[in-house]
Amino acid sequence: MPKIFVKVPREVLKHQTLSPYEKLVIMLIIDYQGFGRVKRAFPSQKTIASDLNLSVETVKRTIKSLKTKGILIVGKTRIKNRSNYIFSNRI
């Protein structure tokens, strides 16, 4: 199976006010967005926690912080326990 890489904006990696957890969550959401034209991702918080080996509570706090900073926009989906994650232009 070929290796798949995630392209992360340099602004995310060098951002001075983002915590390491915030950067990890951003990178994973970018990965879930894939290569489509519509930049949306739908992983559950449980999936994010599992993929990053973090607790669900840590993921909840991290997503809340990213929303408060205006970096992440979170919407509801029709799928149970899923949210729609979209990045703002604040990074």
Coordinates of C-alpha atoms in Angstrom, one line a residue:
M1 CA 0.0 0.0 0.0
P2 CA 1.5 3.4 -1.0
K3 CA 2.1 6.0 1.7
I4 CA -0.3 8.9 1.8
F5 CA 0.9 12.3 3.0
V6 CA -1.0 15.2 4.3
K7 CA -0.2 18.7 3.0
V8 CA -0.3 21.1 6.0
P9 CA -0.1 24.9 5.6
R10 CA 3.1 26.3 7.0
E11 CA 1.0 28.8 8.9
V12 CA -0.4 26.0 11.0
L13 CA 3.0 24.5 11.8
K14 CA 4.6 27.8 12.8
H15 CA 1.5 29.4 14.5
Q16 CA 2.6 30.7 17.9
T17 CA -0.7 30.6 19.7
L18 CA -1.8 27.1 18.7
S19 CA -1.2 24.3 21.2
P20 CA 0.3 21.0 20.0
Y21 CA -3.1 19.3 20.4
E22 CA -4.7 22.0 18.3
K23 CA -2.1 21.5 15.5
L24 CA -2.7 17.8 15.6
V25 CA -6.5 18.1 15.3
I26 CA -6.1 20.6 12.5
M27 CA -3.8 18.2 10.6
L28 CA -6.1 15.3 11.0
I29 CA -9.1 17.3 9.9
I30 CA -7.1 18.4 6.8
D31 CA -6.4 14.7 6.2
Y32 CA -10.2 13.9 6.4
Q33 CA -11.0 16.7 4.0
G34 CA -9.1 14.8 1.3
F35 CA -8.6 16.3 -2.1
G36 CA -12.1 17.4 -3.0
R37 CA -13.1 20.9 -4.0
V38 CA -15.4 21.1 -1.0
K39 CA -13.2 21.5 2.1
R40 CA -15.4 19.7 4.7
A41 CA -14.7 16.8 7.0
F42 CA -17.1 14.7 9.0
P43 CA -15.1 12.6 11.6
S44 CA -16.7 12.1 15.0
Q45 CA -14.9 13.3 18.0
K46 CA -14.5 9.7 19.0
T47 CA -12.8 8.9 15.7
I48 CA -10.5 11.9 16.1
A49 CA -9.6 10.8 19.6
S50 CA -8.9 7.3 18.4
D51 CA -6.8 8.4 15.4
L52 CA -4.6 10.7 17.6
N53 CA -4.5 8.5 20.6
L54 CA -6.1 11.2 22.7
S55 CA -9.1 11.1 25.1
V56 CA -12.5 12.3 23.8
E57 CA -12.5 15.0 26.4
T58 CA -9.2 16.3 25.2
V59 CA -10.5 16.4 21.6
K60 CA -13.7 18.2 22.8
R61 CA -11.6 20.9 24.6
T62 CA -9.3 21.3 21.6
I63 CA -12.2 21.7 19.2
K64 CA -13.9 24.2 21.5
S65 CA -10.6 26.2 21.7
L66 CA -10.3 26.2 17.9
K67 CA -13.9 27.4 17.6
T68 CA -13.3 30.1 20.2
K69 CA -10.2 31.3 18.3
G70 CA -12.3 31.5 15.1
I71 CA -10.2 28.9 13.3
L72 CA -12.7 26.1 13.0
I73 CA -16.4 26.3 12.1
V74 CA -18.4 23.4 13.4
G75 CA -21.8 22.5 12.0
K76 CA -24.2 19.7 12.6
T77 CA -24.9 16.8 10.2
R78 CA -27.7 14.4 9.8
I79 CA -25.4 11.6 10.9
K80 CA -25.5 10.8 14.6
N81 CA -22.5 11.9 16.6
R82 CA -20.9 13.6 13.6
S83 CA -20.1 17.2 13.0
N84 CA -19.2 19.1 9.8
Y85 CA -15.7 20.8 10.2
I86 CA -14.8 23.7 8.0
F87 CA -11.8 26.0 8.5
S88 CA -12.2 29.8 8.5
N89 CA -9.6 32.0 6.9
R90 CA -8.0 32.9 10.3
I91 CA -4.9 30.8 10.0

